[in-house]
């Protein structure tokens, strides 16, 4: 089946620094990718919809300047957490819609971010 | 606003028993998804249901969709410990909205 790769799987960074998470669709092109955040034992919260070649669409309450999303190609979207704080520590998951390639939405492996 | 409600949110059951997880959603949608999540892991796609009356089965899991009632069910038959996980349903509008998840714990 289709594969979505996310990197890094785990990252620890210091407060005030920025960290980038990559999401790649390995065997299909994705004009749309989604970024989610998940707290322990909670559901997935949609942060933004990443559109190839245009600006991301952010959900209400998500800071655009803090969570920078770039969808530079049909197989790559990146999420950059800028000026990270401990409260940004979370599990971040991306997903990609393969369009005509398949019916389901495929998820990356997720990235654990710990800000110390 | 599209809302997705799952119940129960937590389920503890004995091996060998049958049970059903329910997923209600608030507006029309052309796709309903079921995913499984193990602790510390990402989501694994289980089923995609596309039309009214759709039924899909994989092993001990069976999912169905009633678009008129805006209801999907995930039925577990003769549960085994390996099925312990959190199960999410999700529905598409112009984006994918998830239910809160059902934490399933199957006792050996």
mmCIF file of N, CA and C in Angstrom, chain B:
data_model
loop_
_atom_site.group_PDB
_atom_site.id
_atom_site.type_symbol
_atom_site.label_atom_id
_atom_site.label_comp_id
_atom_site.label_asym_id
_atom_site.label_seq_id
_atom_site.Cartn_x
_atom_site.Cartn_y
_atom_site.Cartn_z
ATOM 1 N N UNK B 1 -20.903 22.873 11.304
ATOM 2 C CA UNK B 1 -19.606 22.291 11.675
ATOM 3 C C UNK B 1 -19.757 20.779 11.813
ATOM 4 N N UNK B 2 -18.860 20.080 11.174
ATOM 5 C CA UNK B 2 -18.891 18.624 11.218
ATOM 6 C C UNK B 2 -18.415 18.112 12.570
ATOM 7 N N UNK B 3 -19.228 17.279 13.190
ATOM 8 C CA UNK B 3 -18.857 16.678 14.464
ATOM 9 C C UNK B 3 -18.934 15.167 14.348
ATOM 10 N N UNK B 4 -18.023 14.505 15.028
ATOM 11 C CA UNK B 4 -17.968 13.056 15.011
ATOM 12 C C UNK B 4 -17.949 12.560 16.454
ATOM 13 N N UNK B 5 -18.904 11.711 16.769
ATOM 14 C CA UNK B 5 -18.995 11.210 18.132
ATOM 15 C C UNK B 5 -18.862 9.700 18.151
ATOM 16 N N UNK B 6 -17.985 9.230 18.988
ATOM 17 C CA UNK B 6 -17.789 7.799 19.145
ATOM 18 C C UNK B 6 -18.251 7.368 20.517
ATOM 19 N N UNK B 7 -18.764 6.160 20.583
ATOM 20 C CA UNK B 7 -19.029 5.578 21.887
ATOM 21 C C UNK B 7 -19.006 4.067 21.803
ATOM 22 N N UNK B 8 -18.555 3.420 22.852
ATOM 23 C CA UNK B 8 -18.043 4.040 24.070
ATOM 24 C C UNK B 8 -16.635 4.601 23.856
ATOM 25 N N UNK B 9 -16.172 5.397 24.784
ATOM 26 C CA UNK B 9 -14.825 5.931 24.705
ATOM 27 C C UNK B 9 -13.806 4.960 25.296
ATOM 28 N N UNK B 10 -14.296 4.104 26.154
ATOM 29 C CA UNK B 10 -13.414 3.111 26.745
ATOM 30 C C UNK B 10 -14.193 1.815 26.878
ATOM 31 N N UNK B 11 -13.526 0.715 26.540
ATOM 32 C CA UNK B 11 -14.194 -0.572 26.576
ATOM 33 C C UNK B 11 -13.216 -1.639 27.032
ATOM 34 N N UNK B 12 -13.581 -2.306 28.084
ATOM 35 C CA UNK B 12 -12.781 -3.423 28.579
ATOM 36 C C UNK B 12 -13.623 -4.682 28.433
ATOM 37 N N UNK B 13 -13.082 -5.664 27.771
ATOM 38 C CA UNK B 13 -13.885 -6.850 27.520
ATOM 39 C C UNK B 13 -13.037 -8.106 27.584
ATOM 40 N N UNK B 14 -13.696 -9.207 27.738
ATOM 41 C CA UNK B 14 -13.021 -10.485 27.826
ATOM 42 C C UNK B 14 -12.753 -11.033 26.434
ATOM 43 N N UNK B 15 -11.708 -11.796 26.312
ATOM 44 C CA UNK B 15 -11.468 -12.502 25.057
ATOM 45 C C UNK B 15 -12.664 -13.389 24.741
ATOM 46 N N UNK B 16 -12.926 -13.507 23.464
ATOM 47 C CA UNK B 16 -14.008 -14.375 23.017
ATOM 48 C C UNK B 16 -15.362 -13.702 22.911
ATOM 49 N N UNK B 17 -15.494 -12.513 23.479
ATOM 50 C CA UNK B 17 -16.769 -11.798 23.437
ATOM 51 C C UNK B 17 -16.889 -10.948 22.175
ATOM 52 N N UNK B 18 -18.131 -10.574 21.894
ATOM 53 C CA UNK B 18 -18.416 -9.692 20.762
ATOM 54 C C UNK B 18 -18.782 -8.319 21.283
ATOM 55 N N UNK B 19 -18.422 -7.302 20.510
ATOM 56 C CA UNK B 19 -18.863 -5.956 20.893
ATOM 57 C C UNK B 19 -18.859 -5.045 19.691
ATOM 58 N N UNK B 20 -19.542 -3.898 19.864
ATOM 59 C CA UNK B 20 -19.677 -2.938 18.763
ATOM 60 C C UNK B 20 -19.307 -1.542 19.229
ATOM 61 N N UNK B 21 -18.548 -0.857 18.397
ATOM 62 C CA UNK B 21 -18.225 0.550 18.612
ATOM 63 C C UNK B 21 -19.057 1.365 17.631
ATOM 64 N N UNK B 22 -19.622 2.459 18.120
ATOM 65 C CA UNK B 22 -20.510 3.275 17.302
ATOM 66 C C UNK B 22 -19.864 4.614 16.967
ATOM 67 N N UNK B 23 -20.179 5.085 15.773
ATOM 68 C CA UNK B 23 -19.651 6.360 15.314
ATOM 69 C C UNK B 23 -20.778 7.137 14.651
ATOM 70 N N UNK B 24 -21.165 8.239 15.256
ATOM 71 C CA UNK B 24 -22.191 9.128 14.697
ATOM 72 C C UNK B 24 -21.524 10.398 14.182
ATOM 73 N N UNK B 25 -22.045 10.911 13.091
ATOM 74 C CA UNK B 25 -21.505 12.161 12.576
ATOM 75 C C UNK B 25 -22.653 13.092 12.202
ATOM 76 N N UNK B 26 -22.330 14.385 12.143
ATOM 77 C CA UNK B 26 -23.411 15.376 12.147
ATOM 78 C C UNK B 26 -23.880 15.836 10.774
ATOM 79 N N UNK B 27 -23.023 15.743 9.759
ATOM 80 C CA UNK B 27 -23.444 16.205 8.436
ATOM 81 C C UNK B 27 -23.107 15.156 7.393
ATOM 82 N N UNK B 28 -23.622 15.345 6.203
ATOM 83 C CA UNK B 28 -23.360 14.355 5.160
ATOM 84 C C UNK B 28 -21.883 14.321 4.811
ATOM 85 N N UNK B 29 -21.430 13.142 4.474
ATOM 86 C CA UNK B 29 -20.025 12.967 4.119
ATOM 87 C C UNK B 29 -19.930 11.837 3.106
ATOM 88 N N UNK B 30 -18.916 11.902 2.236
ATOM 89 C CA UNK B 30 -18.818 10.853 1.222
ATOM 90 C C UNK B 30 -17.867 9.733 1.610
ATOM 91 N N UNK B 31 -17.201 9.886 2.758
ATOM 92 C CA UNK B 31 -16.288 8.826 3.171
ATOM 93 C C UNK B 31 -16.268 8.726 4.673
ATOM 94 N N UNK B 32 -16.184 7.493 5.140
ATOM 95 C CA UNK B 32 -15.996 7.275 6.565
ATOM 96 C C UNK B 32 -14.837 6.296 6.733
ATOM 97 N N UNK B 33 -13.937 6.629 7.639
ATOM 98 C CA UNK B 33 -12.728 5.837 7.850
ATOM 99 C C UNK B 33 -12.725 5.241 9.254
ATOM 100 N N UNK B 34 -12.127 4.095 9.345
ATOM 101 C CA UNK B 34 -11.801 3.519 10.645
ATOM 102 C C UNK B 34 -10.290 3.286 10.695
ATOM 103 N N UNK B 35 -9.698 3.709 11.818
ATOM 104 C CA UNK B 35 -8.267 3.554 12.006
ATOM 105 C C UNK B 35 -8.009 2.888 13.344
ATOM 106 N N UNK B 36 -6.865 2.245 13.413
ATOM 107 C CA UNK B 36 -6.396 1.659 14.663
ATOM 108 C C UNK B 36 -5.111 2.373 15.058
ATOM 109 N N UNK B 37 -4.967 2.632 16.357
ATOM 110 C CA UNK B 37 -3.735 3.218 16.850
ATOM 111 C C UNK B 37 -3.252 2.445 18.070
ATOM 112 N N UNK B 38 -2.027 1.963 17.993
ATOM 113 C CA UNK B 38 -1.390 1.328 19.134
ATOM 114 C C UNK B 38 -0.628 2.391 19.917
ATOM 115 N N UNK B 39 -0.401 2.168 21.201
ATOM 116 C CA UNK B 39 0.267 3.181 22.033
ATOM 117 C C UNK B 39 1.605 3.604 21.450
ATOM 118 N N UNK B 40 1.801 4.909 21.347
ATOM 119 C CA UNK B 40 3.064 5.440 20.853
ATOM 120 C C UNK B 40 3.248 5.344 19.361
ATOM 121 N N UNK B 41 2.243 4.874 18.667
ATOM 122 C CA UNK B 41 2.350 4.692 17.217
ATOM 123 C C UNK B 41 1.379 5.590 16.470
ATOM 124 N N UNK B 42 1.557 5.597 15.164
ATOM 125 C CA UNK B 42 0.657 6.378 14.322
ATOM 126 C C UNK B 42 -0.586 5.539 13.987
ATOM 127 N N UNK B 43 -1.343 6.023 13.030
ATOM 128 C CA UNK B 43 -2.616 5.375 12.701
ATOM 129 C C UNK B 43 -2.451 4.370 11.576
ATOM 130 N N UNK B 44 -3.159 3.276 11.723
ATOM 131 C CA UNK B 44 -3.196 2.235 10.700
ATOM 132 C C UNK B 44 -4.589 2.199 10.115
ATOM 133 N N UNK B 45 -4.676 2.286 8.797
ATOM 134 C CA UNK B 45 -5.981 2.278 8.141
ATOM 135 C C UNK B 45 -6.611 0.888 8.225
ATOM 136 N N UNK B 46 -7.861 0.847 8.651
ATOM 137 C CA UNK B 46 -8.597 -0.408 8.711
ATOM 138 C C UNK B 46 -9.610 -0.504 7.568
ATOM 139 N N UNK B 47 -10.499 0.465 7.508
ATOM 140 C CA UNK B 47 -11.567 0.427 6.512
ATOM 141 C C UNK B 47 -11.852 1.833 5.985
ATOM 142 N N UNK B 48 -12.300 1.859 4.739
ATOM 143 C CA UNK B 48 -12.888 3.056 4.159
ATOM 144 C C UNK B 48 -14.261 2.673 3.647
ATOM 145 N N UNK B 49 -15.266 3.376 4.085
ATOM 146 C CA UNK B 49 -16.644 3.076 3.676
ATOM 147 C C UNK B 49 -17.149 4.235 2.833
ATOM 148 N N UNK B 50 -17.625 3.910 1.658
ATOM 149 C CA UNK B 50 -17.920 4.963 0.690
ATOM 150 C C UNK B 50 -19.395 5.159 0.403
ATOM 151 N N UNK B 51 -20.220 4.194 0.696
ATOM 152 C CA UNK B 51 -21.617 4.323 0.287
ATOM 153 C C UNK B 51 -22.550 3.735 1.337
ATOM 154 N N UNK B 52 -23.800 4.143 1.250
ATOM 155 C CA UNK B 52 -24.797 3.658 2.191
ATOM 156 C C UNK B 52 -24.920 2.151 2.102
ATOM 157 N N UNK B 53 -24.927 1.495 3.246
ATOM 158 C CA UNK B 53 -25.045 0.048 3.257
ATOM 159 C C UNK B 53 -23.738 -0.690 3.093
ATOM 160 N N UNK B 54 -22.658 0.051 2.934
ATOM 161 C CA UNK B 54 -21.357 -0.606 2.743
ATOM 162 C C UNK B 54 -20.992 -1.399 3.986
ATOM 163 N N UNK B 55 -20.471 -2.577 3.747
ATOM 164 C CA UNK B 55 -19.994 -3.443 4.822
ATOM 165 C C UNK B 55 -18.648 -4.001 4.391
ATOM 166 N N UNK B 56 -17.679 -3.905 5.294
ATOM 167 C CA UNK B 56 -16.364 -4.467 5.012
ATOM 168 C C UNK B 56 -15.904 -5.276 6.209
ATOM 169 N N UNK B 57 -15.207 -6.349 5.916
ATOM 170 C CA UNK B 57 -14.743 -7.223 6.978
ATOM 171 C C UNK B 57 -13.294 -7.577 6.763
ATOM 172 N N UNK B 58 -12.564 -7.612 7.874
ATOM 173 C CA UNK B 58 -11.168 -8.037 7.861
ATOM 174 C C UNK B 58 -10.926 -8.781 9.157
ATOM 175 N N UNK B 59 -10.786 -10.081 9.038
ATOM 176 C CA UNK B 59 -10.566 -10.883 10.243
ATOM 177 C C UNK B 59 -11.746 -10.785 11.196
ATOM 178 N N UNK B 60 -11.480 -10.399 12.406
ATOM 179 C CA UNK B 60 -12.519 -10.318 13.429
ATOM 180 C C UNK B 60 -13.221 -8.961 13.469
ATOM 181 N N UNK B 61 -12.861 -8.081 12.584
ATOM 182 C CA UNK B 61 -13.442 -6.743 12.537
ATOM 183 C C UNK B 61 -14.348 -6.596 11.325
ATOM 184 N N UNK B 62 -15.499 -5.980 11.568
ATOM 185 C CA UNK B 62 -16.425 -5.697 10.481
ATOM 186 C C UNK B 62 -16.971 -4.297 10.666
ATOM 187 N N UNK B 63 -16.937 -3.514 9.601
ATOM 188 C CA UNK B 63 -17.430 -2.145 9.653
ATOM 189 C C UNK B 63 -18.592 -1.995 8.700
ATOM 190 N N UNK B 64 -19.552 -1.164 9.114
ATOM 191 C CA UNK B 64 -20.715 -0.909 8.276
ATOM 192 C C UNK B 64 -21.039 0.574 8.308
ATOM 193 N N UNK B 65 -21.823 0.999 7.302
ATOM 194 C CA UNK B 65 -22.156 2.405 7.187
ATOM 195 C C UNK B 65 -23.616 2.582 6.815
ATOM 196 N N UNK B 66 -24.296 3.437 7.565
ATOM 197 C CA UNK B 66 -25.662 3.835 7.261
ATOM 198 C C UNK B 66 -25.643 5.351 7.106
ATOM 199 N N UNK B 67 -25.619 5.818 5.876
ATOM 200 C CA UNK B 67 -25.489 7.259 5.658
ATOM 201 C C UNK B 67 -26.764 8.016 6.009
ATOM 202 N N UNK B 68 -27.894 7.322 5.952
ATOM 203 C CA UNK B 68 -29.149 8.003 6.305
ATOM 204 C C UNK B 68 -29.188 8.304 7.801
ATOM 205 N N UNK B 69 -28.737 7.362 8.573
ATOM 206 C CA UNK B 69 -28.681 7.560 10.020
ATOM 207 C C UNK B 69 -27.394 8.260 10.444
ATOM 208 N N UNK B 70 -26.480 8.448 9.489
ATOM 209 C CA UNK B 70 -25.171 9.038 9.786
ATOM 210 C C UNK B 70 -24.494 8.252 10.909
ATOM 211 N N UNK B 71 -24.442 6.960 10.690
ATOM 212 C CA UNK B 71 -23.933 6.056 11.705
ATOM 213 C C UNK B 71 -23.060 4.999 11.060
ATOM 214 N N UNK B 72 -21.926 4.763 11.683
ATOM 215 C CA UNK B 72 -21.084 3.647 11.301
ATOM 216 C C UNK B 72 -20.806 2.804 12.539
ATOM 217 N N UNK B 73 -20.661 1.510 12.326
ATOM 218 C CA UNK B 73 -20.342 0.627 13.435
ATOM 219 C C UNK B 73 -19.091 -0.183 13.112
ATOM 220 N N UNK B 74 -18.349 -0.472 14.141
ATOM 221 C CA UNK B 74 -17.200 -1.368 14.031
ATOM 222 C C UNK B 74 -17.465 -2.519 14.990
ATOM 223 N N UNK B 75 -17.693 -3.688 14.427
ATOM 224 C CA UNK B 75 -18.063 -4.844 15.229
ATOM 225 C C UNK B 75 -16.868 -5.761 15.394
ATOM 226 N N UNK B 76 -16.689 -6.194 16.627
ATOM 227 C CA UNK B 76 -15.575 -7.090 16.959
ATOM 228 C C UNK B 76 -16.159 -8.449 17.312
ATOM 229 N N UNK B 77 -15.710 -9.442 16.628
ATOM 230 C CA UNK B 77 -16.218 -10.796 16.860
ATOM 231 C C UNK B 77 -15.163 -11.653 17.555
ATOM 232 N N UNK B 78 -15.567 -12.287 18.637
ATOM 233 C CA UNK B 78 -14.668 -13.195 19.370
ATOM 234 C C UNK B 78 -13.315 -12.534 19.606
ATOM 235 N N UNK B 79 -13.352 -11.471 20.365
ATOM 236 C CA UNK B 79 -12.167 -10.629 20.562
ATOM 237 C C UNK B 79 -10.964 -11.435 21.075
ATOM 238 N N UNK B 80 -9.799 -11.013 20.596
ATOM 239 C CA UNK B 80 -8.543 -11.560 21.088
ATOM 240 C C UNK B 80 -7.683 -10.416 21.608
ATOM 241 N N UNK B 81 -6.723 -10.743 22.461
ATOM 242 C CA UNK B 81 -5.922 -9.727 23.125
ATOM 243 C C UNK B 81 -5.218 -8.792 22.135
ATOM 244 N N UNK B 82 -4.817 -9.328 20.999
ATOM 245 C CA UNK B 82 -4.080 -8.526 20.006
ATOM 246 C C UNK B 82 -4.900 -7.376 19.432
ATOM 247 N N UNK B 83 -6.186 -7.418 19.644
ATOM 248 C CA UNK B 83 -7.030 -6.326 19.152
ATOM 249 C C UNK B 83 -7.068 -5.136 20.116
ATOM 250 N N UNK B 84 -6.428 -5.252 21.242
ATOM 251 C CA UNK B 84 -6.355 -4.124 22.177
ATOM 252 C C UNK B 84 -5.646 -2.963 21.507
ATOM 253 N N UNK B 85 -6.317 -1.824 21.461
ATOM 254 C CA UNK B 85 -5.787 -0.628 20.790
ATOM 255 C C UNK B 85 -6.822 0.473 20.950
ATOM 256 N N UNK B 86 -6.519 1.623 20.374
ATOM 257 C CA UNK B 86 -7.515 2.682 20.288
ATOM 258 C C UNK B 86 -8.020 2.741 18.854
ATOM 259 N N UNK B 87 -9.316 2.790 18.700
ATOM 260 C CA UNK B 87 -9.938 2.796 17.380
ATOM 261 C C UNK B 87 -10.597 4.158 17.148
ATOM 262 N N UNK B 88 -10.282 4.726 16.007
ATOM 263 C CA UNK B 88 -10.847 6.020 15.641
ATOM 264 C C UNK B 88 -11.706 5.879 14.390
ATOM 265 N N UNK B 89 -12.826 6.571 14.407
ATOM 266 C CA UNK B 89 -13.523 6.780 13.153
ATOM 267 C C UNK B 89 -13.261 8.229 12.728
ATOM 268 N N UNK B 90 -13.348 8.465 11.449
ATOM 269 C CA UNK B 90 -13.106 9.804 10.909
ATOM 270 C C UNK B 90 -13.985 9.998 9.688
ATOM 271 N N UNK B 91 -14.386 11.235 9.486
ATOM 272 C CA UNK B 91 -15.297 11.570 8.403
ATOM 273 C C UNK B 91 -14.729 12.763 7.648
ATOM 274 N N UNK B 92 -14.942 12.777 6.347
ATOM 275 C CA UNK B 92 -14.444 13.901 5.553
ATOM 276 C C UNK B 92 -15.545 14.892 5.254
ATOM 277 N N UNK B 93 -15.179 16.136 5.369
ATOM 278 C CA UNK B 93 -15.988 17.238 4.866
ATOM 279 C C UNK B 93 -15.073 17.840 3.794
ATOM 280 N N UNK B 94 -14.515 18.977 4.002
ATOM 281 C CA UNK B 94 -13.380 19.400 3.175
ATOM 282 C C UNK B 94 -12.080 19.071 3.892
ATOM 283 N N UNK B 95 -12.192 18.490 5.049
ATOM 284 C CA UNK B 95 -11.053 18.030 5.825
ATOM 285 C C UNK B 95 -11.501 16.806 6.613
ATOM 286 N N UNK B 96 -10.559 16.166 7.247
ATOM 287 C CA UNK B 96 -10.875 14.934 7.966
ATOM 288 C C UNK B 96 -11.026 15.246 9.444
ATOM 289 N N UNK B 97 -12.163 14.876 9.979
ATOM 290 C CA UNK B 97 -12.439 15.111 11.390
ATOM 291 C C UNK B 97 -12.541 13.767 12.093
ATOM 292 N N UNK B 98 -11.837 13.659 13.211
ATOM 293 C CA UNK B 98 -11.794 12.409 13.953
ATOM 294 C C UNK B 98 -12.731 12.412 15.141
ATOM 295 N N UNK B 99 -13.235 11.234 15.471
ATOM 296 C CA UNK B 99 -13.891 11.054 16.742
ATOM 297 C C UNK B 99 -12.856 11.031 17.850
ATOM 298 N N UNK B 100 -13.307 10.933 19.091
ATOM 299 C CA UNK B 100 -12.395 10.974 20.220
ATOM 300 C C UNK B 100 -11.649 9.666 20.418
ATOM 301 N N UNK B 101 -12.093 8.639 19.743
ATOM 302 C CA UNK B 101 -11.422 7.354 19.859
ATOM 303 C C UNK B 101 -12.045 6.469 20.916
ATOM 304 N N UNK B 102 -11.931 5.187 20.701
ATOM 305 C CA UNK B 102 -12.395 4.185 21.664
ATOM 306 C C UNK B 102 -11.197 3.354 22.087
ATOM 307 N N UNK B 103 -10.874 3.443 23.356
ATOM 308 C CA UNK B 103 -9.758 2.647 23.887
ATOM 309 C C UNK B 103 -10.293 1.270 24.242
ATOM 310 N N UNK B 104 -9.836 0.300 23.492
ATOM 311 C CA UNK B 104 -10.304 -1.069 23.677
ATOM 312 C C UNK B 104 -9.242 -1.880 24.402
ATOM 313 N N UNK B 105 -9.648 -2.452 25.508
ATOM 314 C CA UNK B 105 -8.735 -3.284 26.295
ATOM 315 C C UNK B 105 -9.350 -4.666 26.417
ATOM 316 N N UNK B 106 -8.673 -5.639 25.861
ATOM 317 C CA UNK B 106 -9.200 -6.998 25.866
ATOM 318 C C UNK B 106 -8.400 -7.839 26.856
ATOM 319 N N UNK B 107 -9.123 -8.358 27.799
ATOM 320 C CA UNK B 107 -8.488 -9.110 28.869
ATOM 321 C C UNK B 107 -8.290 -10.557 28.455
ATOM 322 N N UNK B 108 -7.088 -11.086 28.680
ATOM 323 C CA UNK B 108 -6.838 -12.478 28.273
ATOM 324 C C UNK B 108 -7.596 -13.456 29.151
#
